GROMACS .gro file of C-alpha atoms in nm:
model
  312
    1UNK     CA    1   0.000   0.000   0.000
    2UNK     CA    2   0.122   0.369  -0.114
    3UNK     CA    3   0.151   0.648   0.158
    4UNK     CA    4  -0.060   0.973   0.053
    5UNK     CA    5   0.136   1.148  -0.230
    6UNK     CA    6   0.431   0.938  -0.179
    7UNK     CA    7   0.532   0.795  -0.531
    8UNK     CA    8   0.770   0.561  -0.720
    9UNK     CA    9   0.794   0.628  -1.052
   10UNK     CA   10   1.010   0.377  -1.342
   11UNK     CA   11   0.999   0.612  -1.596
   12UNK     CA   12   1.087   1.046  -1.607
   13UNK     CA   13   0.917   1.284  -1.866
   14UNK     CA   14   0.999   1.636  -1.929
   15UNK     CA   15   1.293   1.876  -1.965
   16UNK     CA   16   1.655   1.774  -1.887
   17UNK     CA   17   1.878   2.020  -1.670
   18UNK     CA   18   2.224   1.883  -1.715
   19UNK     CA   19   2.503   2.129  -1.807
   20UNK     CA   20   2.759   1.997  -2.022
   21UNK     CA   21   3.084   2.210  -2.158
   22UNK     CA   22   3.396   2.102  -2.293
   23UNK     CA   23   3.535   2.438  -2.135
   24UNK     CA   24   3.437   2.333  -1.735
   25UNK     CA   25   3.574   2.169  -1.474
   26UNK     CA   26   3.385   1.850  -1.345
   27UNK     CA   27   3.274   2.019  -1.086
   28UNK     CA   28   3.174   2.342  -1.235
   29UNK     CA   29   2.923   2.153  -1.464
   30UNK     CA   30   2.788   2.029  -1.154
   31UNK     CA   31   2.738   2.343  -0.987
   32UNK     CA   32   2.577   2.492  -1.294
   33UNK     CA   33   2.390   2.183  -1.343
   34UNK     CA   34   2.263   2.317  -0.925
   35UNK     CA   35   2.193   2.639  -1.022
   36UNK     CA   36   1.983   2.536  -1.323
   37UNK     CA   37   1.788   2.311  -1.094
   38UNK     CA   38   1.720   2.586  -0.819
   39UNK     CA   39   1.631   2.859  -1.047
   40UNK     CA   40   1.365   2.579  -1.215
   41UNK     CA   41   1.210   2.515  -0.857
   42UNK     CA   42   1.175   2.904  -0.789
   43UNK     CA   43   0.942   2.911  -1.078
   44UNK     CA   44   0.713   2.708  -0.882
   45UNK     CA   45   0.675   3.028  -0.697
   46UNK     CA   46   0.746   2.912  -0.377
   47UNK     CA   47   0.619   3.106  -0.012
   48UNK     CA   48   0.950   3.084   0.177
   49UNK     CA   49   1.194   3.092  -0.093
   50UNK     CA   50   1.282   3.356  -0.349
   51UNK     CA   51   1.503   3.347  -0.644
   52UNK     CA   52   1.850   3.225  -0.576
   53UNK     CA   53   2.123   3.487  -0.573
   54UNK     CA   54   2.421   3.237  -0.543
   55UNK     CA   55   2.792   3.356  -0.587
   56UNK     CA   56   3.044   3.074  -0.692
   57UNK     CA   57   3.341   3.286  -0.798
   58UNK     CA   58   3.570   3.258  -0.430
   59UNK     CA   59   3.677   3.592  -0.292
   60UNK     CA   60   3.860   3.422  -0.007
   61UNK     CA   61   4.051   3.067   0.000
   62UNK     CA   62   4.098   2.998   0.385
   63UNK     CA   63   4.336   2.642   0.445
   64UNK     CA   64   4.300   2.430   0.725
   65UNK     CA   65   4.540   2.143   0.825
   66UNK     CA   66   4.650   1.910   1.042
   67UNK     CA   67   4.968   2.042   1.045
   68UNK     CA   68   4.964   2.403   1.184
   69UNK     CA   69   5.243   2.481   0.927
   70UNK     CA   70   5.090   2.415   0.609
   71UNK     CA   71   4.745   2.584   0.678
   72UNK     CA   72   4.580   2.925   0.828
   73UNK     CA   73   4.392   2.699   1.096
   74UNK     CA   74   4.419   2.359   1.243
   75UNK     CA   75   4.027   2.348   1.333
   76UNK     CA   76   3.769   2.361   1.087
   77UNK     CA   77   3.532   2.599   1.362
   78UNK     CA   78   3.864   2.862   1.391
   79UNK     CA   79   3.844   2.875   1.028
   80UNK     CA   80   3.492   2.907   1.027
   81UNK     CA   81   3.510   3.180   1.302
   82UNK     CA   82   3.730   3.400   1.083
   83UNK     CA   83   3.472   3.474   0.823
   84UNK     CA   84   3.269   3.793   0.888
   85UNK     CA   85   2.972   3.682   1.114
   86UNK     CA   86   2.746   3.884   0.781
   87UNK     CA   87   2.931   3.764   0.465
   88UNK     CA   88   2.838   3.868   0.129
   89UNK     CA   89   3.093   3.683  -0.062
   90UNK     CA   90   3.186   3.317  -0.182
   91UNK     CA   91   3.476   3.202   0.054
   92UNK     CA   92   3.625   2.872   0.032
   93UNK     CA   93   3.726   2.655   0.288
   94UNK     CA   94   3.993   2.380   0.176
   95UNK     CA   95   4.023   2.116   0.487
   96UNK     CA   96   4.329   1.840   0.450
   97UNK     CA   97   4.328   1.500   0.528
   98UNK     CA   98   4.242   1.405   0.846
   99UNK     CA   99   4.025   1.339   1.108
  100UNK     CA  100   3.884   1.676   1.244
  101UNK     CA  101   3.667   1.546   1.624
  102UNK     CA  102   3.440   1.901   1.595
  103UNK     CA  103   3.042   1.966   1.663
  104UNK     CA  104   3.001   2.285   1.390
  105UNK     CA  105   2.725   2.498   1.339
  106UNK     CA  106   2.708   2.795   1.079
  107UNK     CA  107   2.494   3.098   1.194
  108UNK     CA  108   2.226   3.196   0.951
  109UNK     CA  109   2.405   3.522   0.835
  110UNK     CA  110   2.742   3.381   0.688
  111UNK     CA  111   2.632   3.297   0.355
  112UNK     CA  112   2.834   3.153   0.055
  113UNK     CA  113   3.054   2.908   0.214
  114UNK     CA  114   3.168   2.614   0.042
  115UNK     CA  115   3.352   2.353   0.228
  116UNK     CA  116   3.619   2.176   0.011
  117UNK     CA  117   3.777   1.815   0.154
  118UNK     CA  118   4.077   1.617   0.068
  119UNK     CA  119   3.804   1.316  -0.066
  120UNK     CA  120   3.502   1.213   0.143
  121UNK     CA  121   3.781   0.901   0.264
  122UNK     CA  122   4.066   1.171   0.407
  123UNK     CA  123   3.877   1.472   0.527
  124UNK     CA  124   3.636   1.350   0.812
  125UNK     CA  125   3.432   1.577   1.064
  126UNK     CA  126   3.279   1.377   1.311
  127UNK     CA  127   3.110   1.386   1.688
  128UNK     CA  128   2.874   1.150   1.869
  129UNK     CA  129   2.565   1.371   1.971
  130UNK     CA  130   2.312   1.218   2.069
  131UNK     CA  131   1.930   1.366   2.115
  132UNK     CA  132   1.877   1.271   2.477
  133UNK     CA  133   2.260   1.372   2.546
  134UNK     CA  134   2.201   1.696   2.789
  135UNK     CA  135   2.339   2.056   2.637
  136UNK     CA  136   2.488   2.367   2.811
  137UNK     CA  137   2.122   2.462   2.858
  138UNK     CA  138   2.087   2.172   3.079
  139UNK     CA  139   1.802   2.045   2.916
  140UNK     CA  140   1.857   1.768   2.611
  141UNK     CA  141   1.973   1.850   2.311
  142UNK     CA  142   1.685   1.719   2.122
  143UNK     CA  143   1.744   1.562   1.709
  144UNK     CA  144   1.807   1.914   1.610
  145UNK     CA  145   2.099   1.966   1.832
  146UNK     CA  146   2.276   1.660   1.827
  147UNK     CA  147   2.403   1.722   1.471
  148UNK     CA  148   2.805   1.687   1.431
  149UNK     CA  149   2.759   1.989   1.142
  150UNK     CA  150   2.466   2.218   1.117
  151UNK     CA  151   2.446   2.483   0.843
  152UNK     CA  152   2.185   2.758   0.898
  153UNK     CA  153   2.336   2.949   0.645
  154UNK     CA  154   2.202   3.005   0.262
  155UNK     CA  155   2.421   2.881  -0.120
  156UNK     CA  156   2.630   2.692   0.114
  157UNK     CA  157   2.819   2.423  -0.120
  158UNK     CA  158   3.001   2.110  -0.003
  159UNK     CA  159   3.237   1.878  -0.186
  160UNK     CA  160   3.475   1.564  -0.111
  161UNK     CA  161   3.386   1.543   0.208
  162UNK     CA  162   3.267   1.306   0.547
  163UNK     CA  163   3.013   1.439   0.813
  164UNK     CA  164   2.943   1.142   1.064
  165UNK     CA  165   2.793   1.102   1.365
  166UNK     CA  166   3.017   0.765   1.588
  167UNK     CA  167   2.688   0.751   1.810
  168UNK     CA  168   2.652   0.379   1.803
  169UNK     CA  169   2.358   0.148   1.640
  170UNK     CA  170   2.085   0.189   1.854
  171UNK     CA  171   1.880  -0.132   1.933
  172UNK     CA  172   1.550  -0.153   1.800
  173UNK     CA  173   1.276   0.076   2.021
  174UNK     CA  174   1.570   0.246   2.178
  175UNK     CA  175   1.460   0.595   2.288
  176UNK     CA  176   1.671   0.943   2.227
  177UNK     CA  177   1.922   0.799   2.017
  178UNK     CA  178   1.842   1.022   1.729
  179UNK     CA  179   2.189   1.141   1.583
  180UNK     CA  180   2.250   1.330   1.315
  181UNK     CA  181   2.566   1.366   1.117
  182UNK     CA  182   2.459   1.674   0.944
  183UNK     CA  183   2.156   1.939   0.925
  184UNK     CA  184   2.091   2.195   0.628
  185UNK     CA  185   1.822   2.446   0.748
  186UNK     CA  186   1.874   2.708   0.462
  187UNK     CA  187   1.813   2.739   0.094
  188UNK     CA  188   2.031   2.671  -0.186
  189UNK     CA  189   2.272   2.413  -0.084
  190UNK     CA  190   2.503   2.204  -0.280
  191UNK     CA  191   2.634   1.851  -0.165
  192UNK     CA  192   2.941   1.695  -0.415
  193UNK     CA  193   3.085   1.369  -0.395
  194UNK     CA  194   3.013   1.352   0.030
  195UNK     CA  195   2.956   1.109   0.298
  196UNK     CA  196   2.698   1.088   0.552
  197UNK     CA  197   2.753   0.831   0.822
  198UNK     CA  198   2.558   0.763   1.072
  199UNK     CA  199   2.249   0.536   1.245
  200UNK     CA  200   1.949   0.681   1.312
  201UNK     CA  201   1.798   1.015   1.162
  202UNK     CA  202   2.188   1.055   0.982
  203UNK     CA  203   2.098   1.332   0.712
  204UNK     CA  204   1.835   1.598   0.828
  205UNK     CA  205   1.716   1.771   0.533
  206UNK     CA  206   1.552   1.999   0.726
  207UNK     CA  207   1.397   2.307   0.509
  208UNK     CA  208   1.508   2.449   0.127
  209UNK     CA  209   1.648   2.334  -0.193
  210UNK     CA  210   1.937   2.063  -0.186
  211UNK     CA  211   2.121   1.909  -0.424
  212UNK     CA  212   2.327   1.618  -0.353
  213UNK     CA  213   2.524   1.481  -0.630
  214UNK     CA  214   2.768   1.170  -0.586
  215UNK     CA  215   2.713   1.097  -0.274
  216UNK     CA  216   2.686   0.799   0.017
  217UNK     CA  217   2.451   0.821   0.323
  218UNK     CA  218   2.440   0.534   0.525
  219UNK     CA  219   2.197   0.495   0.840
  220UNK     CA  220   1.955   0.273   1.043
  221UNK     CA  221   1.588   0.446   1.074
  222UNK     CA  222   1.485   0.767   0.876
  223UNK     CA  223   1.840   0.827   0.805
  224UNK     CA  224   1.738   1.059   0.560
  225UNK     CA  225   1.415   1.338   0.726
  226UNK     CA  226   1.324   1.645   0.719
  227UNK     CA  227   1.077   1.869   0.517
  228UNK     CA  228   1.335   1.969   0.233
  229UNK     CA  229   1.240   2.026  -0.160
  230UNK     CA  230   1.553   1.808  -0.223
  231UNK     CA  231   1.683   1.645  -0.556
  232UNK     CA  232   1.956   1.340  -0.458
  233UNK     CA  233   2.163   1.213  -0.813
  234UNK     CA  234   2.382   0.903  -0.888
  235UNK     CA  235   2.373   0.869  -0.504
  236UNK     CA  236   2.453   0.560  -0.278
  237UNK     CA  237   2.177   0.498   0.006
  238UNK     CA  238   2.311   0.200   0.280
  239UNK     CA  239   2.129   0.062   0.531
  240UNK     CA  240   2.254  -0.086   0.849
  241UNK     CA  241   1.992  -0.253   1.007
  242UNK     CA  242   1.988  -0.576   1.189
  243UNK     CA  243   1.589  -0.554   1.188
  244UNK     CA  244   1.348  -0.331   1.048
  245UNK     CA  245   1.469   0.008   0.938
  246UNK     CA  246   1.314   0.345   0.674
  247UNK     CA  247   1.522   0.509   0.432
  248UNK     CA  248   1.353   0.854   0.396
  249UNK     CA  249   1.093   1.022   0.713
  250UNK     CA  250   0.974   1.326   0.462
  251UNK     CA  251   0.713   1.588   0.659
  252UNK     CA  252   0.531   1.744   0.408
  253UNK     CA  253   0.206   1.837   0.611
  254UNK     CA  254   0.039   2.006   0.354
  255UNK     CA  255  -0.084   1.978  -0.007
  256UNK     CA  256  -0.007   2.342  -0.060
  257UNK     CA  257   0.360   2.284   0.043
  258UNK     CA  258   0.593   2.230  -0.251
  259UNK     CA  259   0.860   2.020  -0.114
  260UNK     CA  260   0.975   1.623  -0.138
  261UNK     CA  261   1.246   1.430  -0.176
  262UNK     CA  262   1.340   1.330  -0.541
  263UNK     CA  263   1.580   0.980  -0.581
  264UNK     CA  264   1.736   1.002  -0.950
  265UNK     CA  265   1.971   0.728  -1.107
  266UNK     CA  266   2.052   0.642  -0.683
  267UNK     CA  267   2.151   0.292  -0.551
  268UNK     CA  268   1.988   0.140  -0.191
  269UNK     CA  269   2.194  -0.135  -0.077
  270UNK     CA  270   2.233  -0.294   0.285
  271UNK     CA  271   2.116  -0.468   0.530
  272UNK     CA  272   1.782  -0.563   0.725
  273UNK     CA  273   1.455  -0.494   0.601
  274UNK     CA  274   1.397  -0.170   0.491
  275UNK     CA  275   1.081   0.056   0.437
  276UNK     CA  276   1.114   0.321   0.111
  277UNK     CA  277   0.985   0.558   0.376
  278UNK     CA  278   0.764   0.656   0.663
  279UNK     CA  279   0.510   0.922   0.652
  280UNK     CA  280   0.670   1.177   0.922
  281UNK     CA  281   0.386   1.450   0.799
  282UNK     CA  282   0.032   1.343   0.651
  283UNK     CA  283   0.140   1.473   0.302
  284UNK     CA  284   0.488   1.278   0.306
  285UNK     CA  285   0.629   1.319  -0.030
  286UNK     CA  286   0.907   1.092  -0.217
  287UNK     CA  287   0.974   0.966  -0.519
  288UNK     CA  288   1.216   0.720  -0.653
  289UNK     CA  289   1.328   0.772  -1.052
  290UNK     CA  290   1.564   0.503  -1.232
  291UNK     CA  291   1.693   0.338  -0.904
  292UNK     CA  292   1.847   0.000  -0.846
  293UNK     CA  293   1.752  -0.146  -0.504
  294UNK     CA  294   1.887  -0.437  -0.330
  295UNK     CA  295   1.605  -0.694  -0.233
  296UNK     CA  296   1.622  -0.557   0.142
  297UNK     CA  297   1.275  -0.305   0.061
  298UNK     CA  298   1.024  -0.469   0.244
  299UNK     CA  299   0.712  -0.555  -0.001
  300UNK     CA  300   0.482  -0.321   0.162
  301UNK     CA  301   0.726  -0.072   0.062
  302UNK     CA  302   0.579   0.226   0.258
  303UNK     CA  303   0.482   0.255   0.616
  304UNK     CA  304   0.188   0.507   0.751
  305UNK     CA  305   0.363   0.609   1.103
  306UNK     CA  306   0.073   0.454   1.297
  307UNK     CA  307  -0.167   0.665   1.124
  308UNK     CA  308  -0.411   0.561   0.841
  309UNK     CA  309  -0.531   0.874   0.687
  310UNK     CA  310  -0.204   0.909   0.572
  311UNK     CA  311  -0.229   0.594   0.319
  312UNK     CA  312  -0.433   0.617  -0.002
   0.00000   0.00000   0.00000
């Protein structure tokens, strides 16, 4: 049985928005092939999101290193700290291989930051948050506070890169042990050849356009959430499961709301039993174009989150 407005479609119609030039870089073709897509989805005329305004010429290359001598910073937060708290320009951040143990979170004001990595299997910025783990505030920190790296921040851009979360497998019912390796809360973000590790709620694709290209996220349950209009290419979805587990938890609570998760040309491969997805809002909203899948989907395919108005 289908979930409300969740779909999975075999075959795509309509226009194609790939960028191809025998004049750019790899990546530069897939940054314009970004842009193309955002500026299609602000035609939609959306409430809470205007047209993009992105800058992807750098202003400012800031290094960061392992070794003090060969880089401007040592930590990716000092780095991060030496931007202007309001920035108005495109400022790279180029992080060398290594293992970087930091919990980072960009304020909404410092735009146009693009975070550069050694390859998603040297550059690695992990913690081990959990949701029920108590903050500063002396209260818990909740799913949206136990992410490793949050960005809060609009046309932020990330490429060859690892975000995980080392909180361990939860078992199955295990309360609190939401633990996510990265949150996007703005608009107009780029993910490029990155990793996502974690177990439980891994990747929260919280609110505004993504576009993830090339990439691996591996979790347990919901490992990819949120209410994000979000387009994921040629990426590789892994489950680690040892029972039941959902790929996507998409909370679209509204048919007037625009946003979804879209699956294009992806692989799902792991272990367990897996659900496509579970309908976190009553409007949940995913679809599934041109993907291989390893027989761990369950049959049923979707699952209703206890509630049966939100089936078909």
């Amino acid at each position: 049985m289908i979930m409300r407005l969740f779909m999975f479609i075999l075959v795509l119609g309509g226009a194609s928005f790939e960028v191809t030039s025998n004049r750019l870089s790899q990546y530069e073709v897939i940054e314009k092939d970004y842009m193309n897509w955002v500026k299609q989805k602000s035609s939609f005329k959306h409430s809470l999101f205007g047209k993009p305004k992105n800058k992807l010429k750098p202003c400012l290359t800031i290094r960061v290193n392992k070794k003090p001598s060969l880089a401007e910073f040592a930590t990716v937060k000092k780095a991060i700290s030496s931007i202007p708290v309001v920035n108005h320009c495109r400022v790279v951040i180029s992080i060398g291989a290594g293992i970087y143990r930091e919990k980072i979170e960009i304020p909404a004001t410092m735009a146009y930051i693009t975070i550069v990595g050694a390859g998603a299997d040297k550059t690695v910025i992990e913690w081990d948050d959990t949701a029920d783990k108590m903050g500063q505030s002396g209260h818990s920190l909740g799913t949206y506070g136990s992410a490793t790296f949050a960005i809060n921040s609009p046309y932020f851009i990330a490429k060859n890169i690892t975000f995980k979360n080392k909180a361990p497998l939860p078992p199955s019912g295990a309360l609190g042990k939401q633990a996510v390796a990265l949150r996007i809360s703005a608009d107009a973000a780029a993910f490029i050849g990155c990793k996502f590790i974690g177990a439980q709620d891994t990747l929260y694709d919280h609110i505004g356009r993504h576009y993830f290209k090339h990439c691996y996220i591996q979790g347990s349950v919901d490992f990819i959430f949120g209410n994000g209009l979000s387009l994921y290419k040629h990426c590789h979805l892994h489950a680690v499961t040892n029972s039941y587990g959902a790929l996507t938890a998409q909370k679209r609570e509204s048919m007037l709301e625009e946003t979804g998760f879209s699956f294009v040309k992806c692989k799902v491969t792991g272990s367990g039993a897996l659900y496509l997805g579970r309908a976190w809002g009553v409007f949940s909203r995913v679809v599934f174009v041109y993907t291989y899948m390893d027989k761990i989907i369950t049959p049923r395919g979707w699952y209703d989150w206890g509630d049966k108005n939100r089936e078909m």
